[in-house]
PDB file of C-alpha atoms in Angstrom:
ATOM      1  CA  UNK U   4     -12.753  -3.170 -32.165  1.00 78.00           C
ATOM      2  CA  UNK U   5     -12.427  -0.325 -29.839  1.00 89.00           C
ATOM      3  CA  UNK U   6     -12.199   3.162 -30.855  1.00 93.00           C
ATOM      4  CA  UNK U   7      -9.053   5.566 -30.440  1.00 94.00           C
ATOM      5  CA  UNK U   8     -10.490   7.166 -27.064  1.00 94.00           C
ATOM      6  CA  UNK U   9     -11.249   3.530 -25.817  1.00 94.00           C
ATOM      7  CA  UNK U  10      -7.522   2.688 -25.976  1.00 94.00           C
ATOM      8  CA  UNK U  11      -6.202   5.720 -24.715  1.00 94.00           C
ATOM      9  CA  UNK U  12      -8.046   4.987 -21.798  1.00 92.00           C
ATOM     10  CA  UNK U  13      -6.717   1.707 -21.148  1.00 91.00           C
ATOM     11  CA  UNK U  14      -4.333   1.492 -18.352  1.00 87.00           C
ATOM     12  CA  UNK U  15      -1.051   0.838 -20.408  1.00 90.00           C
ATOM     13  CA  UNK U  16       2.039   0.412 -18.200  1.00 89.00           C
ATOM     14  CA  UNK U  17       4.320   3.455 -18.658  1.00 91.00           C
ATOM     15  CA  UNK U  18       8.093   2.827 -18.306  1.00 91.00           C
ATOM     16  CA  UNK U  19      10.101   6.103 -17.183  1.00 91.00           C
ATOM     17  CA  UNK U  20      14.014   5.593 -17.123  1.00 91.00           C
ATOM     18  CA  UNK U  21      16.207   8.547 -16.913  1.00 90.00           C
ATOM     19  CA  UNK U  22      18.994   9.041 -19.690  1.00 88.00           C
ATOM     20  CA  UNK U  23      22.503   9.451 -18.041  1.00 87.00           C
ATOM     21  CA  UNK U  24      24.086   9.843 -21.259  1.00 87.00           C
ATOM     22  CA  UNK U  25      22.052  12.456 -22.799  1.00 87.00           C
ATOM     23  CA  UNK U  26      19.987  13.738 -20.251  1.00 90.00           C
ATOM     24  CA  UNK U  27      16.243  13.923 -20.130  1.00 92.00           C
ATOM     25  CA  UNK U  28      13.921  10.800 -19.577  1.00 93.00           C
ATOM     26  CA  UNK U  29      13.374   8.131 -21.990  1.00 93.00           C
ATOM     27  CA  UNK U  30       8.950   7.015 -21.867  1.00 93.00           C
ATOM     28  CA  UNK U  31       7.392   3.828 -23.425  1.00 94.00           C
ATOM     29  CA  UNK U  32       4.843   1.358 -23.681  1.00 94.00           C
ATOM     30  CA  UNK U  33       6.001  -1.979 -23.099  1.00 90.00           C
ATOM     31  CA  UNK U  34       2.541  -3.124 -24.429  1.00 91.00           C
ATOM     32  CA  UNK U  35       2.752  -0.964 -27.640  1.00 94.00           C
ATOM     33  CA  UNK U  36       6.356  -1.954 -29.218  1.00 92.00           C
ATOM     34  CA  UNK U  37       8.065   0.955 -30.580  1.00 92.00           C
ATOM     35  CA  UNK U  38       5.833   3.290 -29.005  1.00 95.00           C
ATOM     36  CA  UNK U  39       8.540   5.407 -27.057  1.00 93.00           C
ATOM     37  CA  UNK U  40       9.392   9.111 -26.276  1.00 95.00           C
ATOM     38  CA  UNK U  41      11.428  11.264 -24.534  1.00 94.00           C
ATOM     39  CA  UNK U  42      12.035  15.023 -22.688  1.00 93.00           C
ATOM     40  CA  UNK U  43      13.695  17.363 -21.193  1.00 94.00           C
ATOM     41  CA  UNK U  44      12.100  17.154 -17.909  1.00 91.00           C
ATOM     42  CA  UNK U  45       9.647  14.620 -16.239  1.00 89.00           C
ATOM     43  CA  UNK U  46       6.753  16.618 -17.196  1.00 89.00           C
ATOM     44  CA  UNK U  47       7.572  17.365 -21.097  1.00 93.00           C
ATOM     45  CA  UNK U  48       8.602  13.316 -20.954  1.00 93.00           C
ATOM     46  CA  UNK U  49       5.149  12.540 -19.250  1.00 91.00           C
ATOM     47  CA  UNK U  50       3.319  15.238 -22.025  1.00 92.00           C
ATOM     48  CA  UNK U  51       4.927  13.765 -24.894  1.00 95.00           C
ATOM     49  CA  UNK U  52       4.348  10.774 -23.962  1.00 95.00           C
ATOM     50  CA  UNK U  53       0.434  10.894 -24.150  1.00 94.00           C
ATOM     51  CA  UNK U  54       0.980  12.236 -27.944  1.00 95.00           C
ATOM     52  CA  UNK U  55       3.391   9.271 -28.548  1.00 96.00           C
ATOM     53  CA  UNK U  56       0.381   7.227 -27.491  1.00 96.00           C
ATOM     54  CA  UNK U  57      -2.299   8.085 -29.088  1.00 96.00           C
ATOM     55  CA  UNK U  58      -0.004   8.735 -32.192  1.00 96.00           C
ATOM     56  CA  UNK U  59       0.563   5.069 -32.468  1.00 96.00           C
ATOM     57  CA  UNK U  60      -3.006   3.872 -31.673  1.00 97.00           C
ATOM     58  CA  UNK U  61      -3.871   5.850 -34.928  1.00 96.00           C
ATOM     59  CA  UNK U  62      -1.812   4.673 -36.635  1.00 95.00           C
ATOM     60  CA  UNK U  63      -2.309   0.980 -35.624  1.00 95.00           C
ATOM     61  CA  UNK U  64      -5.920   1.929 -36.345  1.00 95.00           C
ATOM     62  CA  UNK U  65      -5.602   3.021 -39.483  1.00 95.00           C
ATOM     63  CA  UNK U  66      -3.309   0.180 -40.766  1.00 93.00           C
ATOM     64  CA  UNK U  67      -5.917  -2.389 -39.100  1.00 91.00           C
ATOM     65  CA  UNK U  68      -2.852  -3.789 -36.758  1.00 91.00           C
ATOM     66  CA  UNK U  69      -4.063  -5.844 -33.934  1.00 89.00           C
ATOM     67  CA  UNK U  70      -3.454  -3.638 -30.693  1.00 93.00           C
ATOM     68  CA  UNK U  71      -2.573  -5.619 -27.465  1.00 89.00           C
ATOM     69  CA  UNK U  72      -4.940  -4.715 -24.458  1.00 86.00           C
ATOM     70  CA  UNK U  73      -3.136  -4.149 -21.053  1.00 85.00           C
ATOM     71  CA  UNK U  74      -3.178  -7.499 -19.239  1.00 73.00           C
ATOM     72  CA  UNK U  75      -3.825  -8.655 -16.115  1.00 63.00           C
ATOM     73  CA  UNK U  76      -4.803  -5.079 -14.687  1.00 58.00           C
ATOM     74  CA  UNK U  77      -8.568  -5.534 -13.493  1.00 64.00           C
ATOM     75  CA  UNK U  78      -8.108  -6.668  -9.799  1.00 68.00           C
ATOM     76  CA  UNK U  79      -5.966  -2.952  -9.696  1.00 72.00           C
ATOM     77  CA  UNK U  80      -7.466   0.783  -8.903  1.00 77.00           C
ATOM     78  CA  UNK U  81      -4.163   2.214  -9.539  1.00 80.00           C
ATOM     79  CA  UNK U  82      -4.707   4.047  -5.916  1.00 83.00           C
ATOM     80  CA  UNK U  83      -3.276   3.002  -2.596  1.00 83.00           C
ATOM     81  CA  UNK U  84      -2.833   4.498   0.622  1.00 87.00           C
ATOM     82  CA  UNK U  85       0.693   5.385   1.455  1.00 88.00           C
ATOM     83  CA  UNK U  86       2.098   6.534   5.126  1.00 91.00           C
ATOM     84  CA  UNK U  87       5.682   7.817   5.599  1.00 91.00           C
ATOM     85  CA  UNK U  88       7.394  10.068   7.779  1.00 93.00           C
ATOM     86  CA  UNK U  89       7.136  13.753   7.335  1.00 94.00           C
ATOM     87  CA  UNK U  90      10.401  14.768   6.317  1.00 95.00           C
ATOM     88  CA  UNK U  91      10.258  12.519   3.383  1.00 95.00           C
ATOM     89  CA  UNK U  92       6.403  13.548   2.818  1.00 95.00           C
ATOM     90  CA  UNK U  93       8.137  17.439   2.568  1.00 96.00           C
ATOM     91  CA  UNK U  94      11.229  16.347   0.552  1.00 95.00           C
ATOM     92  CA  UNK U  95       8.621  15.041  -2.108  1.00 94.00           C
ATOM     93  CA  UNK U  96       6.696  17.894  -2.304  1.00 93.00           C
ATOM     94  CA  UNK U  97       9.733  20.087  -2.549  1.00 95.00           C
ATOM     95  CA  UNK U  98      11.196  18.039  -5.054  1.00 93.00           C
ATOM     96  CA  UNK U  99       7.865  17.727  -7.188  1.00 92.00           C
ATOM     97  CA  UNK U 100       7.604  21.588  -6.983  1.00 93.00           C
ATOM     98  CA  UNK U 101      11.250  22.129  -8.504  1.00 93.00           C
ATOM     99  CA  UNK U 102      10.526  19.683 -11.279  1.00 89.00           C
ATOM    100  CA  UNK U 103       7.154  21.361 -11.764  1.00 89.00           C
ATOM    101  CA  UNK U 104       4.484  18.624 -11.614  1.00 89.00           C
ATOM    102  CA  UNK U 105       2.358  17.337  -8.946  1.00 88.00           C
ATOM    103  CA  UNK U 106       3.705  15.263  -6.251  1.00 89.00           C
ATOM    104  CA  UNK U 107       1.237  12.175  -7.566  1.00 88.00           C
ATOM    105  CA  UNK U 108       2.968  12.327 -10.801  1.00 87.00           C
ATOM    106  CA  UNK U 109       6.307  12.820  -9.159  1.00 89.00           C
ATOM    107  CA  UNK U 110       6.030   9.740  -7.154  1.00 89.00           C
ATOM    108  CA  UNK U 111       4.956   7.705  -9.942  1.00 86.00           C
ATOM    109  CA  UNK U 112       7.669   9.050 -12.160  1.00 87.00           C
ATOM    110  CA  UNK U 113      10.252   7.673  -9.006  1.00 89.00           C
ATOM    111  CA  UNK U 114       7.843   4.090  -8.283  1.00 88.00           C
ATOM    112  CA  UNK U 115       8.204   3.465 -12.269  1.00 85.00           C
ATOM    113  CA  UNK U 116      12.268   4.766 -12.727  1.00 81.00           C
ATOM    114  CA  UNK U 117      12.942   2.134  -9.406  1.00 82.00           C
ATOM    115  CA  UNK U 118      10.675  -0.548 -11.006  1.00 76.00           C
ATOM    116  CA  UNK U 119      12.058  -0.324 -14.584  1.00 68.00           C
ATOM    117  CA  UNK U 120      15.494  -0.354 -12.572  1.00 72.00           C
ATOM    118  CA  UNK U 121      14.398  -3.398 -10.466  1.00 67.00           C
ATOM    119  CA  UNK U 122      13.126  -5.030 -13.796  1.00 63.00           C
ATOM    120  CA  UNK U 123      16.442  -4.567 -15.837  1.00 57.00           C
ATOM    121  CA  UNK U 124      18.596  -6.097 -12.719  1.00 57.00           C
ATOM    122  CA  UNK U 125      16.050  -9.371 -12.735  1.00 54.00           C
ATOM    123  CA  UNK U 126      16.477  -9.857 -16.387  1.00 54.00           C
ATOM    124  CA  UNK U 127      20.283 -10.008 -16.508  1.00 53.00           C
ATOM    125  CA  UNK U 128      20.371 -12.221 -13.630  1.00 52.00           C
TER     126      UNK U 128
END
């Protein structure tokens, strides 16, 4: 069994969808049911969503639940090397800035929201 620091270091997918209704941005762990969270802004939702998940691991620790490793994920850095035109490079940057996080973590944040988007439409078809 691995220990609480172990599993937060495990590449867990992170699902980001923004909440029309009631504002804010919805996190979870589709590996890790019922592990979810939410915030204000991308970067409280990204924050709270590290304490959502390592809130669960210890609890999943201490009740001696089985805890689902991330699948699939070895043959993946998590980097790759992206080109695009300037403007958009400088509308990213801009728009990271407003929002008050780094633009890595504001591109992720939009590559997740499309994916989770992308993922929704497949399922209902």
């Amino acid at each position: 069994m691995r220990t609480l620091d172990e599993y937060m270091a495990l590449p867990y997918k992170m699902e980001i969808v923004e909440d029309k209704e009631d504002g804010g941005f919805v996190v979870s762990f589709p590996d890790l049911p019922g592990c979810l969270t939410c915030g204000d802004t991308i970067e409280q939702a990204l924050s709270n969503a590290e304490d959502a998940k390592r809130t669960w691991l210890e609890a999943a620790l201490e009740e001696g639940y089985a805890i689902k490793e991330p699948q699939g994920q070895e043959e993946y850095s998590g980097q790759f090397k992206l080109r695009m035109p300037r403007s958009l490079h400088k509308a990213l940057s801009e728009h990271s800035k407003q929002e008050g996080i780094s633009m890595n973590q504001y591109c992720v944040y939009l590559l997740s929201r499309n994916d989770a988007i992308n993922t929704s439409t497949t399922k209902r078809n």
